[in-house]
């Protein structure tokens, strides 16, 4: 499954990219997400992993993501690696 989202903003492109590509900020703009933990320390690069907790159909779920590509100011690709409904 592939998801693509478009946002309109008055922010400079580099500022918008920095905000949206920082996956830890996902709960600020996706109301279904309740928590994001970065599983690797340091800056976000290819290979960085995240665990996302969200509500799906009223039930808490977790999704693990890995950054597949990261090009500052232009491209961030994350791949979901698994899901569990708890």
mmCIF file of N, CA and C in Angstrom:
data_model
loop_
_atom_site.group_PDB
_atom_site.id
_atom_site.type_symbol
_atom_site.label_atom_id
_atom_site.label_comp_id
_atom_site.label_asym_id
_atom_site.label_seq_id
_atom_site.Cartn_x
_atom_site.Cartn_y
_atom_site.Cartn_z
ATOM 1 N N UNK A 1 0.843 -1.158 0.000
ATOM 2 C CA UNK A 1 0.000 0.000 0.000
ATOM 3 C C UNK A 1 0.893 1.228 0.000
ATOM 4 N N UNK A 2 0.503 2.218 -0.744
ATOM 5 C CA UNK A 2 1.288 3.442 -0.854
ATOM 6 C C UNK A 2 0.400 4.616 -0.470
ATOM 7 N N UNK A 3 0.939 5.522 0.352
ATOM 8 C CA UNK A 3 0.212 6.714 0.760
ATOM 9 C C UNK A 3 0.973 7.939 0.300
ATOM 10 N N UNK A 4 0.242 8.918 -0.162
ATOM 11 C CA UNK A 4 0.846 10.184 -0.548
ATOM 12 C C UNK A 4 -0.062 11.282 -0.026
ATOM 13 N N UNK A 5 0.514 12.291 0.601
ATOM 14 C CA UNK A 5 -0.263 13.385 1.164
ATOM 15 C C UNK A 5 0.320 14.703 0.678
ATOM 16 N N UNK A 6 -0.542 15.640 0.349
ATOM 17 C CA UNK A 6 -0.114 16.959 -0.090
ATOM 18 C C UNK A 6 -0.627 17.998 0.904
ATOM 19 N N UNK A 7 0.222 18.941 1.259
ATOM 20 C CA UNK A 7 -0.133 20.014 2.176
ATOM 21 C C UNK A 7 0.191 21.340 1.519
ATOM 22 N N UNK A 8 -0.635 22.337 1.776
ATOM 23 C CA UNK A 8 -0.331 23.702 1.354
ATOM 24 C C UNK A 8 0.109 24.479 2.578
ATOM 25 N N UNK A 9 1.165 25.277 2.423
ATOM 26 C CA UNK A 9 1.697 26.039 3.541
ATOM 27 C C UNK A 9 2.374 27.304 3.030
ATOM 28 N N UNK A 10 2.443 28.293 3.898
ATOM 29 C CA UNK A 10 3.168 29.523 3.582
ATOM 30 C C UNK A 10 4.638 29.411 3.992
ATOM 31 N N UNK A 11 4.995 28.313 4.642
ATOM 32 C CA UNK A 11 6.382 28.125 5.097
ATOM 33 C C UNK A 11 7.320 27.955 3.909
ATOM 34 N N UNK A 12 8.568 28.312 4.117
ATOM 35 C CA UNK A 12 9.591 28.089 3.091
ATOM 36 C C UNK A 12 9.704 26.583 2.849
ATOM 37 N N UNK A 13 9.989 26.165 1.616
ATOM 38 C CA UNK A 13 10.074 24.731 1.326
ATOM 39 C C UNK A 13 11.027 23.964 2.258
ATOM 40 N N UNK A 14 12.186 24.543 2.577
ATOM 41 C CA UNK A 14 13.123 23.829 3.445
ATOM 42 C C UNK A 14 12.569 23.669 4.857
ATOM 43 N N UNK A 15 11.854 24.678 5.355
ATOM 44 C CA UNK A 15 11.248 24.589 6.687
ATOM 45 C C UNK A 15 10.118 23.564 6.702
ATOM 46 N N UNK A 16 9.299 23.553 5.663
ATOM 47 C CA UNK A 16 8.205 22.578 5.571
ATOM 48 C C UNK A 16 8.769 21.167 5.490
ATOM 49 N N UNK A 17 9.805 20.956 4.696
ATOM 50 C CA UNK A 17 10.404 19.634 4.581
ATOM 51 C C UNK A 17 10.976 19.182 5.918
ATOM 52 N N UNK A 18 11.694 20.065 6.595
ATOM 53 C CA UNK A 18 12.295 19.709 7.891
ATOM 54 C C UNK A 18 11.222 19.291 8.886
ATOM 55 N N UNK A 19 10.108 19.995 8.907
ATOM 56 C CA UNK A 19 9.018 19.680 9.832
ATOM 57 C C UNK A 19 8.372 18.337 9.496
ATOM 58 N N UNK A 20 7.992 18.149 8.246
ATOM 59 C CA UNK A 20 7.274 16.931 7.859
ATOM 60 C C UNK A 20 8.158 15.697 7.829
ATOM 61 N N UNK A 21 9.440 15.847 7.563
ATOM 62 C CA UNK A 21 10.321 14.685 7.495
ATOM 63 C C UNK A 21 10.819 14.265 8.880
ATOM 64 N N UNK A 22 10.554 15.077 9.904
ATOM 65 C CA UNK A 22 10.877 14.683 11.276
ATOM 66 C C UNK A 22 9.706 13.853 11.775
ATOM 67 N N UNK A 23 9.778 12.548 11.587
ATOM 68 C CA UNK A 23 8.655 11.647 11.843
ATOM 69 C C UNK A 23 8.197 11.707 13.294
ATOM 70 N N UNK A 24 9.071 12.152 14.212
ATOM 71 C CA UNK A 24 8.677 12.285 15.611
ATOM 72 C C UNK A 24 7.566 13.323 15.772
ATOM 73 N N UNK A 25 7.401 14.207 14.796
ATOM 74 C CA UNK A 25 6.362 15.243 14.871
ATOM 75 C C UNK A 25 5.034 14.791 14.267
ATOM 76 N N UNK A 26 4.962 13.557 13.806
ATOM 77 C CA UNK A 26 3.758 13.023 13.176
ATOM 78 C C UNK A 26 2.489 13.241 14.011
ATOM 79 N N UNK A 27 2.511 13.062 15.347
ATOM 80 C CA UNK A 27 1.285 13.288 16.116
ATOM 81 C C UNK A 27 0.761 14.730 16.040
ATOM 82 N N UNK A 28 1.619 15.674 15.676
ATOM 83 C CA UNK A 28 1.197 17.069 15.574
ATOM 84 C C UNK A 28 0.311 17.309 14.359
ATOM 85 N N UNK A 29 0.416 16.474 13.327
ATOM 86 C CA UNK A 29 -0.371 16.713 12.114
ATOM 87 C C UNK A 29 -1.178 15.504 11.654
ATOM 88 N N UNK A 30 -1.093 14.365 12.343
ATOM 89 C CA UNK A 30 -1.929 13.202 12.027
ATOM 90 C C UNK A 30 -2.698 12.829 13.293
ATOM 91 N N UNK A 31 -3.988 13.135 13.348
ATOM 92 C CA UNK A 31 -4.755 12.913 14.580
ATOM 93 C C UNK A 31 -4.899 11.445 14.990
ATOM 94 N N UNK A 32 -4.645 10.491 14.102
ATOM 95 C CA UNK A 32 -4.749 9.083 14.482
ATOM 96 C C UNK A 32 -3.503 8.596 15.225
ATOM 97 N N UNK A 33 -2.409 9.345 15.137
ATOM 98 C CA UNK A 33 -1.143 8.939 15.757
ATOM 99 C C UNK A 33 -1.073 9.490 17.176
ATOM 100 N N UNK A 34 -0.793 8.590 18.127
ATOM 101 C CA UNK A 34 -0.712 9.007 19.524
ATOM 102 C C UNK A 34 0.717 9.090 20.046
ATOM 103 N N UNK A 35 1.649 8.406 19.371
ATOM 104 C CA UNK A 35 3.037 8.415 19.850
ATOM 105 C C UNK A 35 3.969 7.949 18.731
ATOM 106 N N UNK A 36 5.174 8.531 18.698
ATOM 107 C CA UNK A 36 6.228 8.087 17.778
ATOM 108 C C UNK A 36 7.527 8.017 18.567
ATOM 109 N N UNK A 37 8.184 6.874 18.474
ATOM 110 C CA UNK A 37 9.492 6.701 19.104
ATOM 111 C C UNK A 37 10.527 6.449 18.023
ATOM 112 N N UNK A 38 11.598 7.235 18.039
ATOM 113 C CA UNK A 38 12.714 6.985 17.134
ATOM 114 C C UNK A 38 13.559 5.902 17.789
ATOM 115 N N UNK A 39 13.756 4.789 17.105
ATOM 116 C CA UNK A 39 14.440 3.637 17.684
ATOM 117 C C UNK A 39 15.954 3.723 17.566
ATOM 118 N N UNK A 40 16.447 4.630 16.748
ATOM 119 C CA UNK A 40 17.879 4.838 16.575
ATOM 120 C C UNK A 40 18.190 6.281 16.975
ATOM 121 N N UNK A 41 19.305 6.494 17.621
ATOM 122 C CA UNK A 41 19.677 7.846 18.010
ATOM 123 C C UNK A 41 20.233 8.640 16.839
ATOM 124 N N UNK A 42 20.361 9.930 17.048
ATOM 125 C CA UNK A 42 21.003 10.779 16.057
ATOM 126 C C UNK A 42 20.061 11.361 15.023
ATOM 127 N N UNK A 43 20.688 11.913 13.992
ATOM 128 C CA UNK A 43 19.931 12.550 12.919
ATOM 129 C C UNK A 43 19.197 11.520 12.078
ATOM 130 N N UNK A 44 18.153 11.969 11.405
ATOM 131 C CA UNK A 44 17.389 11.093 10.529
ATOM 132 C C UNK A 44 18.178 10.898 9.233
ATOM 133 N N UNK A 45 18.449 9.638 8.917
ATOM 134 C CA UNK A 45 19.147 9.267 7.691
ATOM 135 C C UNK A 45 18.524 7.976 7.182
ATOM 136 N N UNK A 46 18.956 7.525 6.020
ATOM 137 C CA UNK A 46 18.505 6.228 5.526
ATOM 138 C C UNK A 46 18.858 5.175 6.569
ATOM 139 N N UNK A 47 17.887 4.332 6.904
ATOM 140 C CA UNK A 47 18.079 3.295 7.906
ATOM 141 C C UNK A 47 17.499 3.620 9.267
ATOM 142 N N UNK A 48 17.215 4.905 9.544
ATOM 143 C CA UNK A 48 16.618 5.278 10.822
ATOM 144 C C UNK A 48 15.267 4.579 10.963
ATOM 145 N N UNK A 49 14.986 4.081 12.185
ATOM 146 C CA UNK A 49 13.741 3.351 12.424
ATOM 147 C C UNK A 49 12.859 4.079 13.429
ATOM 148 N N UNK A 50 11.552 3.942 13.228
ATOM 149 C CA UNK A 50 10.561 4.548 14.104
ATOM 150 C C UNK A 50 9.488 3.523 14.456
ATOM 151 N N UNK A 51 8.939 3.629 15.651
ATOM 152 C CA UNK A 51 7.760 2.854 16.045
ATOM 153 C C UNK A 51 6.633 3.860 16.270
ATOM 154 N N UNK A 52 5.532 3.648 15.555
ATOM 155 C CA UNK A 52 4.393 4.565 15.590
ATOM 156 C C UNK A 52 3.221 3.864 16.278
ATOM 157 N N UNK A 53 2.647 4.526 17.269
ATOM 158 C CA UNK A 53 1.445 4.028 17.928
ATOM 159 C C UNK A 53 0.286 4.883 17.456
ATOM 160 N N UNK A 54 -0.795 4.224 17.050
ATOM 161 C CA UNK A 54 -1.955 4.949 16.539
ATOM 162 C C UNK A 54 -3.228 4.217 16.925
ATOM 163 N N UNK A 55 -4.341 4.864 16.663
ATOM 164 C CA UNK A 55 -5.641 4.243 16.872
ATOM 165 C C UNK A 55 -6.211 3.916 15.500
ATOM 166 N N UNK A 56 -6.552 2.639 15.311
ATOM 167 C CA UNK A 56 -7.122 2.171 14.049
ATOM 168 C C UNK A 56 -8.392 1.419 14.384
ATOM 169 N N UNK A 57 -9.510 1.907 13.867
ATOM 170 C CA UNK A 57 -10.821 1.331 14.174
ATOM 171 C C UNK A 57 -11.051 1.262 15.685
ATOM 172 N N UNK A 58 -10.582 2.290 16.382
ATOM 173 C CA UNK A 58 -10.772 2.382 17.820
ATOM 174 C C UNK A 58 -9.820 1.557 18.663
ATOM 175 N N UNK A 59 -8.931 0.819 18.026
ATOM 176 C CA UNK A 59 -7.988 -0.047 18.742
ATOM 177 C C UNK A 59 -6.568 0.499 18.593
ATOM 178 N N UNK A 60 -5.750 0.405 19.656
ATOM 179 C CA UNK A 60 -4.355 0.817 19.525
ATOM 180 C C UNK A 60 -3.595 -0.161 18.631
ATOM 181 N N UNK A 61 -2.761 0.377 17.770
ATOM 182 C CA UNK A 61 -1.933 -0.418 16.858
ATOM 183 C C UNK A 61 -0.532 0.161 16.836
ATOM 184 N N UNK A 62 0.431 -0.651 16.466
ATOM 185 C CA UNK A 62 1.796 -0.149 16.283
ATOM 186 C C UNK A 62 2.265 -0.495 14.882
ATOM 187 N N UNK A 63 3.000 0.412 14.311
ATOM 188 C CA UNK A 63 3.613 0.232 12.997
ATOM 189 C C UNK A 63 5.088 0.582 13.124
ATOM 190 N N UNK A 64 5.940 -0.240 12.571
ATOM 191 C CA UNK A 64 7.363 0.052 12.546
ATOM 192 C C UNK A 64 7.732 0.556 11.154
ATOM 193 N N UNK A 65 8.471 1.648 11.111
ATOM 194 C CA UNK A 65 8.898 2.256 9.855
ATOM 195 C C UNK A 65 10.410 2.341 9.812
ATOM 196 N N UNK A 66 10.937 2.261 8.594
ATOM 197 C CA UNK A 66 12.369 2.452 8.331
ATOM 198 C C UNK A 66 12.493 3.497 7.236
ATOM 199 N N UNK A 67 13.422 4.426 7.413
ATOM 200 C CA UNK A 67 13.685 5.425 6.377
ATOM 201 C C UNK A 67 14.468 4.742 5.270
ATOM 202 N N UNK A 68 13.857 4.643 4.094
ATOM 203 C CA UNK A 68 14.502 3.991 2.955
ATOM 204 C C UNK A 68 15.377 4.969 2.179
ATOM 205 N N UNK A 69 14.899 6.206 2.049
ATOM 206 C CA UNK A 69 15.663 7.252 1.350
ATOM 207 C C UNK A 69 15.514 8.542 2.125
ATOM 208 N N UNK A 70 16.587 9.300 2.198
ATOM 209 C CA UNK A 70 16.510 10.616 2.825
ATOM 210 C C UNK A 70 17.472 11.553 2.124
ATOM 211 N N UNK A 71 16.908 12.546 1.448
ATOM 212 C CA UNK A 71 17.671 13.583 0.775
ATOM 213 C C UNK A 71 17.191 14.909 1.341
ATOM 214 N N UNK A 72 17.984 15.541 2.218
ATOM 215 C CA UNK A 72 17.539 16.779 2.863
ATOM 216 C C UNK A 72 16.963 17.785 1.870
ATOM 217 N N UNK A 73 15.873 18.392 2.278
ATOM 218 C CA UNK A 73 15.157 19.423 1.517
ATOM 219 C C UNK A 73 14.464 18.915 0.260
ATOM 220 N N UNK A 74 14.438 17.580 0.027
ATOM 221 C CA UNK A 74 13.778 17.161 -1.206
ATOM 222 C C UNK A 74 13.012 15.849 -1.128
ATOM 223 N N UNK A 75 13.482 14.851 -0.373
ATOM 224 C CA UNK A 75 12.813 13.547 -0.442
ATOM 225 C C UNK A 75 13.034 12.741 0.834
ATOM 226 N N UNK A 76 11.933 12.199 1.350
ATOM 227 C CA UNK A 76 11.987 11.262 2.471
ATOM 228 C C UNK A 76 11.029 10.124 2.143
ATOM 229 N N UNK A 77 11.532 8.897 2.132
ATOM 230 C CA UNK A 77 10.721 7.724 1.857
ATOM 231 C C UNK A 77 10.802 6.804 3.063
ATOM 232 N N UNK A 78 9.649 6.498 3.662
ATOM 233 C CA UNK A 78 9.594 5.588 4.800
ATOM 234 C C UNK A 78 8.809 4.358 4.407
ATOM 235 N N UNK A 79 9.264 3.214 4.866
ATOM 236 C CA UNK A 79 8.602 1.946 4.551
ATOM 237 C C UNK A 79 8.130 1.318 5.845
ATOM 238 N N UNK A 80 6.828 0.992 5.895
ATOM 239 C CA UNK A 80 6.273 0.290 7.039
ATOM 240 C C UNK A 80 6.727 -1.155 6.995
ATOM 241 N N UNK A 81 7.288 -1.631 8.124
ATOM 242 C CA UNK A 81 7.865 -2.974 8.156
ATOM 243 C C UNK A 81 7.036 -3.980 8.918
ATOM 244 N N UNK A 82 5.924 -3.571 9.501
ATOM 245 C CA UNK A 82 5.102 -4.527 10.235
ATOM 246 C C UNK A 82 4.030 -3.801 11.001
ATOM 247 N N UNK A 83 3.054 -4.549 11.439
ATOM 248 C CA UNK A 83 1.963 -3.960 12.199
ATOM 249 C C UNK A 83 1.467 -4.965 13.221
ATOM 250 N N UNK A 84 1.007 -4.455 14.323
ATOM 251 C CA UNK A 84 0.399 -5.308 15.337
ATOM 252 C C UNK A 84 -0.766 -4.564 15.968
ATOM 253 N N UNK A 85 -1.875 -5.203 16.107
ATOM 254 C CA UNK A 85 -3.010 -4.629 16.826
ATOM 255 C C UNK A 85 -2.932 -5.159 18.235
ATOM 256 N N UNK A 86 -2.920 -4.253 19.221
ATOM 257 C CA UNK A 86 -2.789 -4.662 20.613
ATOM 258 C C UNK A 86 -4.050 -4.412 21.382
#
